[in-house]
Amino acid sequence: MTRPRTTVIALAAGLLAAAGSFVVLSPADAASTLGSAAAAKGRYFGTAVAAYKLSDSVYSGILNREFTSVTPENEMKWDATEPTQGSFNYSSADTIVNRAITNGQKVRGHALAWHSQQPGWAQNLSGTALRNAMVNHVTQVATHYRGKIDSWDVVNEAFADGGNGARRDSNLQRTGNDWIEVAFRTARAADSTAKLCYNDYNTDGQNAKSNAVYAMVQDFKARGVPIDCVGFQSHFNSASPLPSDYQANLQRFANLGVDVQITELDIEGSGTAQANSYAAVVRACLAVTRCNGITVWGIRDTDSWRASGTPLLFDGSGNPKAAYSATLTALGATTDPSTSPPTSPSTSPSASPSTSPSTPSGSGCTASVSVNAWTGGFVATVKVTAGATRLSGWTVGLTLPSGSAVSNTWSATASGTTGAVSFTNVAYNGAVNPAATTEFGFQGTGTAPSTTPTCTAR
Ligand code: 9MR
């Protein structure tokens, strides 16, 4: 498929031969990863991450390239963070969180209070002792991560399956029906910056369980219990397929005044059927203004808790599946085979047509920026091209217009958010072969930058 032509703005004309170029792309042309395509729609695209897989370069390469949010898959759960009562261990979760922040990715915290994956000591508590232990746990963990979490799953899976809309029986539930609101008030007191979510499964369509969650959120809103978002896990398979009223269900919750997030998406299957379901989920989220992010529950099929159902967007070798292309297309990006994601993360050939700067020469590097802008915001994709010498690191300098600010950066580290900002490579994309390219991106508020970027080899 031919890539649509791009427009070179006038100011760049005289500068093309100099350090870089500045190109405005049509919206459909601007995004070539899940994260950048979602960002162009004002949303994040995240994945569950397991700390022990981060040393796998295929895994971390895809993670850095494609995703703008991460959820620790198990590392923030009660058994992991408080294995002994009053003794907290954040090492694995901190690894994920700090790495995400370095890479400009948001973090979804998962989960503060849940009937499952409790440490043995908590499983053996009841009554006031358990209530107090829960309050202390929520306080300690939310305080430790204050300022680093975009959204917390404060309470997970507290409603029963089946037709009566009841609360799930659990040791936490038996401490009193108010345990959920106590958890939310406690989380807010510890961290006033994170969005506080209720998260559950089998609530993806309108049914007795989602009706009960809906009533709880409505009640919380009416009584001033702090709740900001509802997570819809969206684990789909042939026994539990994508409901036809998925979008309507997201919308009715959004209408209560909360954000809605798709938090653990996976869809068992393969080929076109699977791809179509992924696209339908994305379209539903994009159609609901307050659906502000999608998280898939793992990267490669082999990373999934349901690996045999091949439910994710990348195959076991890290190659994008049909479901990946469908997701990207539904997010509004074009999938151009010449720029389809590499299986290894670092660099791509310089033949990519869209933003090519002048023929690289000398020992430095050049940078070009393509922008997808809307009223009040923009996403910038920056291409770094090596000169005649292999780069071992690079820094791109850009000046933002007055009143504009960088809100999110991926595949680079930004020195600041306003004015003259330097973007430096992250660990995996500093090395660029002669005349080869690598990309990074950032999202901003205000007007997009219109000056030519500088590029310095390091
Ligand atoms: O993916 C998680 C898996 O590695 C754990 O073994 C499992 C244990 O309960 O939890 C999985 O994640 C769950 C998530 O925390 C909550 N919603 C359901 C997810 C899949 O079971």
Tab-separated table of C-alpha atoms and ligand atoms in Angstrom:
chain	number	residue	atom	x	y	z
A	1	MET	CA	0.000	0.000	0.000
A	2	THR	CA	1.312	3.443	-0.906
A	3	ARG	CA	1.835	5.759	1.966
A	4	PRO	CA	-0.086	9.047	1.569
A	5	ARG	CA	2.107	11.974	0.614
A	6	THR	CA	3.193	14.251	3.362
A	7	THR	CA	3.295	18.010	3.391
A	8	VAL	CA	6.535	19.799	4.095
A	9	ILE	CA	5.878	23.122	5.730
A	10	ALA	CA	7.419	26.167	4.164
A	11	LEU	CA	9.882	26.986	6.864
A	12	ALA	CA	11.538	23.646	6.468
A	13	ALA	CA	12.333	24.215	2.833
A	14	GLY	CA	15.479	26.132	3.428
A	15	LEU	CA	16.516	23.910	6.270
A	16	LEU	CA	16.233	20.499	4.725
A	17	ALA	CA	19.885	20.437	3.912
A	18	ALA	CA	20.783	21.515	7.422
A	19	ALA	CA	20.285	19.684	10.665
A	20	GLY	CA	16.775	18.361	10.216
A	21	SER	CA	13.383	18.758	8.655
A	22	PHE	CA	9.880	19.351	9.866
A	23	VAL	CA	6.987	17.553	8.286
A	24	VAL	CA	3.246	17.662	8.912
A	25	LEU	CA	1.511	14.381	8.312
A	26	SER	CA	-2.110	13.648	7.715
A	27	PRO	CA	-3.595	12.143	10.897
A	28	ALA	CA	-3.794	8.663	9.443
A	29	ASP	CA	-0.150	8.766	8.549
A	30	ALA	CA	1.222	9.910	11.830
A	31	ALA	CA	1.231	6.841	13.994
A	32	SER	CA	2.911	3.540	13.479
A	33	THR	CA	2.813	1.953	16.916
A	34	LEU	CA	-0.045	1.047	19.233
A	35	GLY	CA	1.075	3.682	21.712
A	36	SER	CA	1.493	6.524	19.255
A	37	ALA	CA	-1.741	5.678	17.433
A	38	ALA	CA	-3.652	5.640	20.718
A	39	ALA	CA	-1.915	8.851	21.817
A	40	ALA	CA	-3.125	10.523	18.663
A	41	LYS	CA	-6.617	9.741	19.969
A	42	GLY	CA	-5.768	11.056	23.444
A	43	ARG	CA	-5.540	7.579	24.962
A	44	TYR	CA	-2.866	5.233	26.275
A	45	PHE	CA	-2.232	1.711	25.011
A	46	GLY	CA	-0.749	-0.487	27.710
A	47	THR	CA	0.232	-4.016	28.565
A	48	ALA	CA	0.660	-6.195	31.618
A	49	VAL	CA	4.351	-6.653	32.408
A	50	ALA	CA	6.159	-9.363	34.355
A	51	ALA	CA	9.376	-8.155	36.016
A	52	TYR	CA	11.254	-11.378	35.379
A	53	LYS	CA	10.791	-11.030	31.600
A	54	LEU	CA	12.365	-7.587	31.301
A	55	SER	CA	15.794	-9.058	30.573
A	56	ASP	CA	14.349	-10.710	27.442
A	57	SER	CA	15.332	-8.241	24.706
A	58	VAL	CA	12.527	-9.229	22.334
A	59	TYR	CA	10.013	-8.666	25.132
A	60	SER	CA	11.476	-5.363	26.302
A	61	GLY	CA	11.985	-4.172	22.736
A	62	ILE	CA	8.280	-4.587	21.951
A	63	LEU	CA	7.363	-3.113	25.327
A	64	ASN	CA	9.374	0.031	24.687
A	65	ARG	CA	8.299	0.418	21.095
A	66	GLU	CA	4.574	-0.219	21.284
A	67	PHE	CA	3.199	0.593	24.729
A	68	THR	CA	2.581	3.835	26.606
A	69	SER	CA	1.310	2.279	29.844
A	70	VAL	CA	2.234	-0.748	31.929
A	71	THR	CA	0.446	-2.781	34.594
A	72	PRO	CA	2.549	-5.041	36.835
A	73	GLU	CA	0.945	-8.443	36.234
A	74	ASN	CA	1.551	-9.841	39.733
A	75	GLU	CA	4.214	-7.697	41.412
A	76	MET	CA	1.936	-5.209	43.213
A	77	LYS	CA	-0.481	-7.773	44.612
A	78	TRP	CA	-0.804	-8.173	48.371
A	79	ASP	CA	1.182	-11.428	48.508
A	80	ALA	CA	4.053	-9.793	46.622
A	81	THR	CA	4.202	-6.452	48.432
A	82	GLU	CA	3.492	-7.524	52.042
A	83	PRO	CA	4.603	-11.163	52.317
A	84	THR	CA	4.932	-10.805	56.089
A	85	GLN	CA	2.527	-8.557	57.974
A	86	GLY	CA	3.976	-5.058	58.300
A	87	SER	CA	7.052	-5.912	56.208
A	88	PHE	CA	6.874	-4.520	52.693
A	89	ASN	CA	8.797	-5.652	49.634
A	90	TYR	CA	8.577	-3.415	46.596
A	91	SER	CA	11.620	-4.619	44.678
A	92	SER	CA	9.949	-6.289	41.673
A	93	ALA	CA	7.207	-3.697	41.413
A	94	ASP	CA	9.735	-0.867	41.700
A	95	THR	CA	11.719	-2.384	38.832
A	96	ILE	CA	8.667	-2.190	36.590
A	97	VAL	CA	7.516	1.235	37.785
A	98	ASN	CA	10.902	2.953	37.585
A	99	ARG	CA	11.608	1.495	34.176
A	100	ALA	CA	8.202	2.666	32.923
A	101	ILE	CA	8.758	6.180	34.225
A	102	THR	CA	12.189	6.313	32.591
A	103	ASN	CA	10.551	5.367	29.308
A	104	GLY	CA	7.712	7.858	29.647
A	105	GLN	CA	5.093	5.146	30.155
A	106	LYS	CA	2.144	5.489	32.518
A	107	VAL	CA	1.620	2.920	35.275
A	108	ARG	CA	-1.647	1.257	36.249
A	109	GLY	CA	-1.368	0.000	39.817
A	110	HIS	CA	-2.889	-3.463	40.305
A	111	ALA	CA	-4.335	-4.176	42.857
A	112	LEU	CA	-4.641	-2.810	46.416
A	113	ALA	CA	-7.497	-4.916	47.826
A	114	TRP	CA	-8.527	-8.267	46.374
A	115	HIS	CA	-9.835	-11.568	47.723
A	116	SER	CA	-7.201	-13.459	45.712
A	117	GLN	CA	-3.402	-13.561	45.910
A	118	GLN	CA	-3.424	-12.564	49.568
A	119	PRO	CA	-0.417	-13.573	51.667
A	120	GLY	CA	-1.081	-16.515	53.981
A	121	TRP	CA	-1.156	-14.328	57.088
A	122	ALA	CA	-3.973	-12.197	55.638
A	123	GLN	CA	-5.938	-15.230	54.508
A	124	ASN	CA	-5.947	-16.306	58.153
A	125	LEU	CA	-7.230	-12.984	59.503
A	126	SER	CA	-10.827	-11.879	59.928
A	127	GLY	CA	-12.922	-9.126	61.431
A	128	THR	CA	-11.263	-6.001	62.781
A	129	ALA	CA	-7.771	-7.443	62.486
A	130	LEU	CA	-8.243	-8.033	58.740
A	131	ARG	CA	-9.941	-4.638	58.221
A	132	ASN	CA	-7.056	-2.888	59.932
A	133	ALA	CA	-4.524	-4.915	57.970
A	134	MET	CA	-6.263	-3.962	54.711
A	135	VAL	CA	-6.297	-0.274	55.622
A	136	ASN	CA	-2.621	-0.386	56.522
A	137	HIS	CA	-1.783	-2.243	53.323
A	138	VAL	CA	-3.645	0.260	51.127
A	139	THR	CA	-2.053	3.171	52.985
A	140	GLN	CA	1.494	1.838	52.792
A	141	VAL	CA	1.434	0.759	49.147
A	142	ALA	CA	-0.424	3.811	47.830
A	143	THR	CA	1.948	6.063	49.791
A	144	HIS	CA	5.026	4.277	48.465
A	145	TYR	CA	3.869	4.835	44.881
A	146	ARG	CA	2.353	8.304	45.350
A	147	GLY	CA	2.982	10.444	42.278
A	148	LYS	CA	3.979	7.496	40.096
A	149	ILE	CA	0.615	5.874	39.385
A	150	ASP	CA	-1.819	7.024	36.723
A	151	SER	CA	-4.676	4.780	37.888
A	152	TRP	CA	-4.985	2.347	40.792
A	153	ASP	CA	-7.166	-0.738	40.797
A	154	VAL	CA	-8.170	-0.051	44.396
A	155	VAL	CA	-10.590	-2.948	44.627
A	156	ASN	CA	-10.569	-5.912	42.282
A	157	GLU	CA	-13.322	-8.468	41.546
A	158	ALA	CA	-15.569	-7.826	44.558
A	159	PHE	CA	-18.820	-8.960	42.923
A	160	ALA	CA	-20.051	-12.510	42.464
A	161	ASP	CA	-20.695	-14.193	39.147
A	162	GLY	CA	-24.172	-15.451	38.471
A	163	GLY	CA	-27.476	-13.807	38.302
A	164	ASN	CA	-28.127	-12.058	41.577
A	165	GLY	CA	-25.703	-9.129	41.556
A	166	ALA	CA	-24.447	-9.971	45.035
A	167	ARG	CA	-21.070	-9.194	46.486
A	168	ARG	CA	-18.528	-12.004	46.241
A	169	ASP	CA	-18.141	-13.807	49.551
A	170	SER	CA	-14.591	-13.347	50.840
A	171	ASN	CA	-12.753	-12.649	54.050
A	172	LEU	CA	-12.705	-8.962	53.085
A	173	GLN	CA	-16.450	-8.920	52.409
A	174	ARG	CA	-17.084	-10.531	55.779
A	175	THR	CA	-15.377	-7.556	57.490
A	176	GLY	CA	-18.448	-5.520	56.519
A	177	ASN	CA	-20.141	-4.293	53.356
A	178	ASP	CA	-18.362	-0.950	53.629
A	179	TRP	CA	-14.932	-2.485	53.004
A	180	ILE	CA	-14.900	-1.245	49.394
A	181	GLU	CA	-15.598	2.387	50.209
A	182	VAL	CA	-13.134	2.254	53.082
A	183	ALA	CA	-10.477	1.028	50.651
A	184	PHE	CA	-11.246	3.906	48.248
A	185	ARG	CA	-11.223	6.573	50.978
A	186	THR	CA	-7.957	5.153	52.320
A	187	ALA	CA	-6.343	5.172	48.887
A	188	ARG	CA	-7.383	8.785	48.291
A	189	ALA	CA	-5.970	9.848	51.639
A	190	ALA	CA	-2.629	8.228	50.757
A	191	ASP	CA	-2.413	9.417	47.135
A	192	SER	CA	-4.565	12.289	45.949
A	193	THR	CA	-3.022	12.231	42.454
A	194	ALA	CA	-3.848	8.765	41.106
A	195	LYS	CA	-7.203	7.942	39.560
A	196	LEU	CA	-8.953	5.375	41.728
A	197	CYS	CA	-10.640	2.508	39.855
A	198	TYR	CA	-12.924	-0.412	40.598
A	199	ASN	CA	-11.880	-3.330	38.332
A	200	ASP	CA	-13.748	-6.534	37.441
A	201	TYR	CA	-14.415	-9.236	34.821
A	202	ASN	CA	-17.710	-10.420	33.317
A	203	THR	CA	-18.889	-6.849	33.650
A	204	ASP	CA	-18.107	-6.065	30.010
A	205	GLY	CA	-21.738	-6.170	28.860
A	206	GLN	CA	-24.937	-5.273	30.657
A	207	ASN	CA	-25.776	-8.099	33.053
A	208	ALA	CA	-26.647	-8.646	36.706
A	209	LYS	CA	-22.998	-8.321	37.774
A	210	SER	CA	-22.320	-5.109	35.845
A	211	ASN	CA	-25.678	-3.723	37.009
A	212	ALA	CA	-24.552	-4.255	40.598
A	213	VAL	CA	-21.214	-2.508	39.957
A	214	TYR	CA	-23.116	0.286	38.222
A	215	ALA	CA	-25.348	0.736	41.274
A	216	MET	CA	-22.300	0.840	43.536
A	217	VAL	CA	-20.584	3.512	41.418
A	218	GLN	CA	-23.793	5.532	41.283
A	219	ASP	CA	-24.070	5.298	45.071
A	220	PHE	CA	-20.396	6.241	45.575
A	221	LYS	CA	-20.827	9.279	43.341
A	222	ALA	CA	-23.975	10.322	45.203
A	223	ARG	CA	-22.301	10.001	48.617
A	224	GLY	CA	-18.926	11.454	47.692
A	225	VAL	CA	-16.937	8.236	48.023
A	226	PRO	CA	-13.848	8.902	45.876
A	227	ILE	CA	-13.990	6.850	42.674
A	228	ASP	CA	-12.601	8.056	39.343
A	229	CYS	CA	-12.693	5.094	37.011
A	230	VAL	CA	-14.038	1.627	36.319
A	231	GLY	CA	-11.859	-1.047	34.742
A	232	PHE	CA	-13.358	-3.634	32.418
A	233	GLN	CA	-10.980	-6.577	32.265
A	234	SER	CA	-12.284	-7.887	28.923
A	235	HIS	CA	-10.962	-11.456	28.955
A	236	PHE	CA	-12.800	-12.932	25.967
A	237	ASN	CA	-13.053	-16.470	24.596
A	238	SER	CA	-15.688	-18.641	22.930
A	239	ALA	CA	-17.463	-19.236	26.230
A	240	SER	CA	-17.339	-15.542	27.101
A	241	PRO	CA	-17.247	-13.584	23.835
A	242	LEU	CA	-17.161	-9.832	23.267
A	243	PRO	CA	-20.714	-8.716	24.151
A	244	SER	CA	-22.719	-6.873	21.510
A	245	ASP	CA	-23.558	-4.140	24.031
A	246	TYR	CA	-19.929	-3.576	25.041
A	247	GLN	CA	-19.836	0.064	23.905
A	248	ALA	CA	-23.239	0.813	25.420
A	249	ASN	CA	-22.083	-0.639	28.717
A	250	LEU	CA	-18.881	1.463	28.726
A	251	GLN	CA	-20.968	4.501	27.886
A	252	ARG	CA	-23.492	4.058	30.692
A	253	PHE	CA	-20.671	3.907	33.241
A	254	ALA	CA	-18.976	6.941	31.672
A	255	ASN	CA	-22.281	8.768	32.002
A	256	LEU	CA	-22.009	8.354	35.774
A	257	GLY	CA	-18.992	10.677	35.680
A	258	VAL	CA	-16.130	8.183	35.808
A	259	ASP	CA	-13.451	7.293	33.288
A	260	VAL	CA	-13.683	3.822	31.854
A	261	GLN	CA	-10.616	1.761	30.994
A	262	ILE	CA	-10.142	-1.587	29.293
A	263	THR	CA	-7.699	-3.130	31.709
A	264	GLU	CA	-6.804	-6.756	30.896
A	265	LEU	CA	-7.800	-7.313	27.279
A	266	ASP	CA	-7.145	-10.674	25.680
A	267	ILE	CA	-9.208	-12.484	23.077
A	268	GLU	CA	-8.657	-16.180	22.464
A	269	GLY	CA	-8.562	-17.254	18.813
A	270	SER	CA	-6.578	-16.542	15.685
A	271	GLY	CA	-6.655	-14.926	12.255
A	272	THR	CA	-9.447	-12.726	11.018
A	273	ALA	CA	-11.988	-13.551	13.695
A	274	GLN	CA	-9.603	-12.588	16.456
A	275	ALA	CA	-8.478	-9.492	14.550
A	276	ASN	CA	-12.073	-8.371	14.053
A	277	SER	CA	-12.815	-8.696	17.758
A	278	TYR	CA	-9.770	-6.655	18.714
A	279	ALA	CA	-10.786	-3.966	16.211
A	280	ALA	CA	-14.306	-3.922	17.649
A	281	VAL	CA	-12.978	-3.412	21.183
A	282	VAL	CA	-10.807	-0.515	20.016
A	283	ARG	CA	-13.666	1.098	18.105
A	284	ALA	CA	-15.920	0.831	21.155
A	285	CYS	CA	-13.325	2.558	23.344
A	286	LEU	CA	-12.718	5.315	20.798
A	287	ALA	CA	-16.476	5.905	20.555
A	288	VAL	CA	-16.706	6.584	24.295
A	289	THR	CA	-15.044	9.893	25.144
A	290	ARG	CA	-14.229	8.849	28.701
A	291	CYS	CA	-12.680	5.533	27.638
A	292	ASN	CA	-9.154	6.798	28.114
A	293	GLY	CA	-7.009	3.712	27.701
A	294	ILE	CA	-6.689	0.095	26.690
A	295	THR	CA	-4.366	-2.445	28.319
A	296	VAL	CA	-3.725	-5.904	26.878
A	297	TRP	CA	-2.883	-8.649	29.368
A	298	GLY	CA	0.588	-9.481	28.094
A	299	ILE	CA	2.756	-8.959	25.036
A	300	ARG	CA	3.314	-12.257	23.181
A	301	ASP	CA	0.923	-15.203	23.130
A	302	THR	CA	3.492	-17.107	25.134
A	303	ASP	CA	3.402	-14.447	27.853
A	304	SER	CA	-0.331	-14.905	28.420
A	305	TRP	CA	-1.921	-16.508	31.480
A	306	ARG	CA	-4.004	-18.284	28.813
A	307	ALA	CA	-1.137	-19.026	26.397
A	308	SER	CA	-2.873	-21.987	24.762
A	309	GLY	CA	-5.627	-19.655	23.550
A	310	THR	CA	-3.095	-17.452	21.666
A	311	PRO	CA	-5.044	-14.386	22.848
A	312	LEU	CA	-2.561	-11.536	22.353
A	313	LEU	CA	-1.243	-9.242	19.596
A	314	PHE	CA	2.228	-10.750	19.058
A	315	ASP	CA	3.133	-14.379	18.411
A	316	GLY	CA	5.617	-16.295	20.523
A	317	SER	CA	8.510	-14.976	18.436
A	318	GLY	CA	7.406	-11.385	18.880
A	319	ASN	CA	5.997	-10.963	15.372
A	320	PRO	CA	2.856	-8.832	15.074
A	321	LYS	CA	-0.276	-10.867	14.300
A	322	ALA	CA	-3.309	-9.987	12.202
A	323	ALA	CA	-4.869	-8.826	15.457
A	324	TYR	CA	-2.043	-6.295	15.819
A	325	SER	CA	-2.635	-4.781	12.379
A	326	ALA	CA	-6.378	-4.672	12.980
A	327	THR	CA	-5.856	-2.956	16.317
A	328	LEU	CA	-3.512	-0.405	14.781
A	329	THR	CA	-5.910	0.282	11.936
A	330	ALA	CA	-8.852	0.634	14.319
A	331	LEU	CA	-6.788	3.126	16.310
A	332	GLY	CA	-6.614	5.218	13.141
A	333	ALA	CA	-3.111	4.448	11.967
A	334	THR	CA	-2.231	3.193	8.539
A	335	THR	CA	-0.322	-0.059	8.442
A	336	ASP	CA	2.317	0.432	5.820
A	337	PRO	CA	4.319	-2.744	5.197
A	338	SER	CA	7.475	-0.674	4.691
A	339	THR	CA	7.218	0.568	8.252
A	340	SER	CA	5.624	-2.407	9.948
A	341	PRO	CA	7.306	-3.084	13.261
A	342	PRO	CA	10.636	-4.839	13.234
A	343	THR	CA	11.004	-7.976	15.296
A	344	SER	CA	14.155	-6.605	16.824
A	345	PRO	CA	13.714	-3.229	18.414
A	346	SER	CA	16.689	-1.041	17.704
A	347	THR	CA	16.815	0.457	14.247
A	348	SER	CA	15.166	0.331	10.868
A	349	PRO	CA	16.548	1.018	7.388
A	350	SER	CA	16.642	4.623	6.262
A	351	ALA	CA	14.528	3.932	3.184
A	352	SER	CA	11.311	4.909	4.948
A	353	PRO	CA	9.806	7.590	2.700
A	354	SER	CA	7.727	9.796	4.926
A	355	THR	CA	10.086	12.170	6.627
A	356	SER	CA	13.440	11.560	5.022
A	357	PRO	CA	15.855	14.380	5.721
A	358	SER	CA	18.765	15.212	3.509
A	359	THR	CA	21.145	12.406	2.708
A	360	PRO	CA	23.093	11.829	5.872
A	361	SER	CA	26.717	12.772	5.790
A	362	GLY	CA	29.405	13.558	8.297
A	363	SER	CA	29.699	11.943	11.682
A	364	GLY	CA	26.649	13.409	13.386
A	365	CYS	CA	22.973	12.770	13.051
A	366	THR	CA	19.900	14.522	11.752
A	367	ALA	CA	16.366	14.608	13.099
A	368	SER	CA	12.999	15.245	11.547
A	369	VAL	CA	9.633	15.672	13.193
A	370	SER	CA	6.182	14.713	11.970
A	371	VAL	CA	3.211	16.009	13.838
A	372	ASN	CA	-0.397	15.048	14.248
A	373	ALA	CA	-2.077	18.042	15.861
A	374	TRP	CA	-5.556	18.828	17.076
A	375	THR	CA	-6.973	21.786	18.964
A	376	GLY	CA	-5.125	21.901	22.247
A	377	GLY	CA	-2.740	19.028	21.702
A	378	PHE	CA	-0.436	17.091	19.431
A	379	VAL	CA	1.645	13.969	19.002
A	380	ALA	CA	5.127	14.338	17.528
A	381	THR	CA	7.064	11.447	16.020
A	382	VAL	CA	10.776	12.164	15.682
A	383	LYS	CA	13.031	10.263	13.349
A	384	VAL	CA	16.753	10.206	14.140
A	385	THR	CA	19.050	9.383	11.228
A	386	ALA	CA	22.692	8.534	11.715
A	387	GLY	CA	25.335	10.144	9.522
A	388	ALA	CA	28.286	8.278	8.078
A	389	THR	CA	29.401	7.013	11.483
A	390	ARG	CA	27.565	4.594	13.735
A	391	LEU	CA	25.883	6.366	16.672
A	392	SER	CA	26.250	4.998	20.166
A	393	GLY	CA	23.805	7.557	21.549
A	394	TRP	CA	21.971	10.705	20.491
A	395	THR	CA	20.255	13.785	21.827
A	396	VAL	CA	17.590	15.705	19.926
A	397	GLY	CA	16.847	19.309	20.867
A	398	LEU	CA	13.478	20.935	20.206
A	399	THR	CA	11.906	24.164	21.397
A	400	LEU	CA	8.248	24.087	22.325
A	401	PRO	CA	6.120	27.170	21.714
A	402	SER	CA	5.229	29.235	24.753
A	403	GLY	CA	2.274	27.639	26.534
A	404	SER	CA	2.970	24.152	25.178
A	405	ALA	CA	4.189	21.261	27.311
A	406	VAL	CA	5.330	17.677	26.852
A	407	SER	CA	2.948	15.339	28.686
A	408	ASN	CA	4.296	11.934	27.690
A	409	THR	CA	7.430	10.666	25.939
A	410	TRP	CA	8.163	7.208	24.566
A	411	SER	CA	11.437	5.644	23.424
A	412	ALA	CA	13.418	8.636	24.715
A	413	THR	CA	13.967	10.525	27.960
A	414	ALA	CA	12.962	14.189	27.990
A	415	SER	CA	14.994	16.742	29.966
A	416	GLY	CA	11.936	18.811	30.812
A	417	THR	CA	8.433	19.631	29.660
A	418	THR	CA	8.488	23.224	28.393
A	419	GLY	CA	10.677	25.551	26.348
A	420	ALA	CA	13.921	24.036	25.044
A	421	VAL	CA	13.671	20.294	25.666
A	422	SER	CA	16.368	17.676	25.005
A	423	PHE	CA	15.367	14.111	24.199
A	424	THR	CA	18.026	11.472	24.806
A	425	ASN	CA	17.940	7.861	23.646
A	426	VAL	CA	16.897	5.097	26.030
A	427	ALA	CA	18.973	1.955	26.490
A	428	TYR	CA	17.724	0.009	23.518
A	429	ASN	CA	17.754	2.639	20.746
A	430	GLY	CA	20.992	4.573	21.253
A	431	ALA	CA	22.961	2.492	18.774
A	432	VAL	CA	22.121	3.429	15.185
A	433	ASN	CA	24.095	2.159	12.221
A	434	PRO	CA	25.401	4.595	9.551
A	435	ALA	CA	22.478	6.073	7.577
A	436	ALA	CA	19.961	4.009	9.568
A	437	THR	CA	17.130	5.495	11.588
A	438	THR	CA	15.318	5.087	14.857
A	439	GLU	CA	12.213	6.833	16.144
A	440	PHE	CA	10.860	8.242	19.362
A	441	GLY	CA	7.771	10.253	20.135
A	442	PHE	CA	6.096	12.553	22.541
A	443	GLN	CA	2.642	13.872	23.241
A	444	GLY	CA	2.019	17.461	24.244
A	445	THR	CA	-0.577	20.000	25.198
A	446	GLY	CA	-0.889	23.309	23.406
A	447	THR	CA	0.552	24.021	19.980
A	448	ALA	CA	2.961	21.645	18.290
A	449	PRO	CA	6.602	22.720	17.867
A	450	SER	CA	7.381	24.184	14.466
A	451	THR	CA	11.123	24.721	14.689
A	452	THR	CA	13.679	22.390	13.215
A	453	PRO	CA	15.150	19.917	15.690
A	454	THR	CA	18.861	19.612	16.290
A	455	CYS	CA	20.554	16.249	16.623
A	456	THR	CA	23.789	15.606	18.496
A	457	ALA	CA	25.651	12.309	18.436
A	458	ARG	CA	26.933	11.061	21.765
B	1	9MR	O1	-2.003	-12.957	34.828
B	1	9MR	C1	-1.992	-13.241	36.209
B	1	9MR	C2	-1.364	-14.601	36.454
B	1	9MR	O2	0.009	-14.551	36.160
B	1	9MR	C3	-1.590	-15.014	37.892
B	1	9MR	O3	-1.127	-16.328	38.047
B	1	9MR	C4	-3.049	-14.909	38.223
B	1	9MR	C5	-3.272	-15.310	39.663
B	1	9MR	O4	-4.505	-14.955	40.144
B	1	9MR	O5	-3.499	-13.577	38.032
B	1	9MR	C6	-3.423	-13.218	36.690
B	1	9MR	O6	-3.941	-11.936	36.519
B	1	9MR	C7	-5.317	-11.771	36.864
B	1	9MR	C8	-5.493	-10.338	37.296
B	1	9MR	O7	-4.600	-10.056	38.340
B	1	9MR	C9	-6.914	-10.064	37.731
B	1	9MR	N1	-7.861	-10.441	36.713
B	1	9MR	C10	-7.695	-11.772	36.166
B	1	9MR	C11	-6.267	-11.987	35.689
B	1	9MR	C12	-6.135	-13.317	35.025
B	1	9MR	O8	-6.381	-14.340	35.943
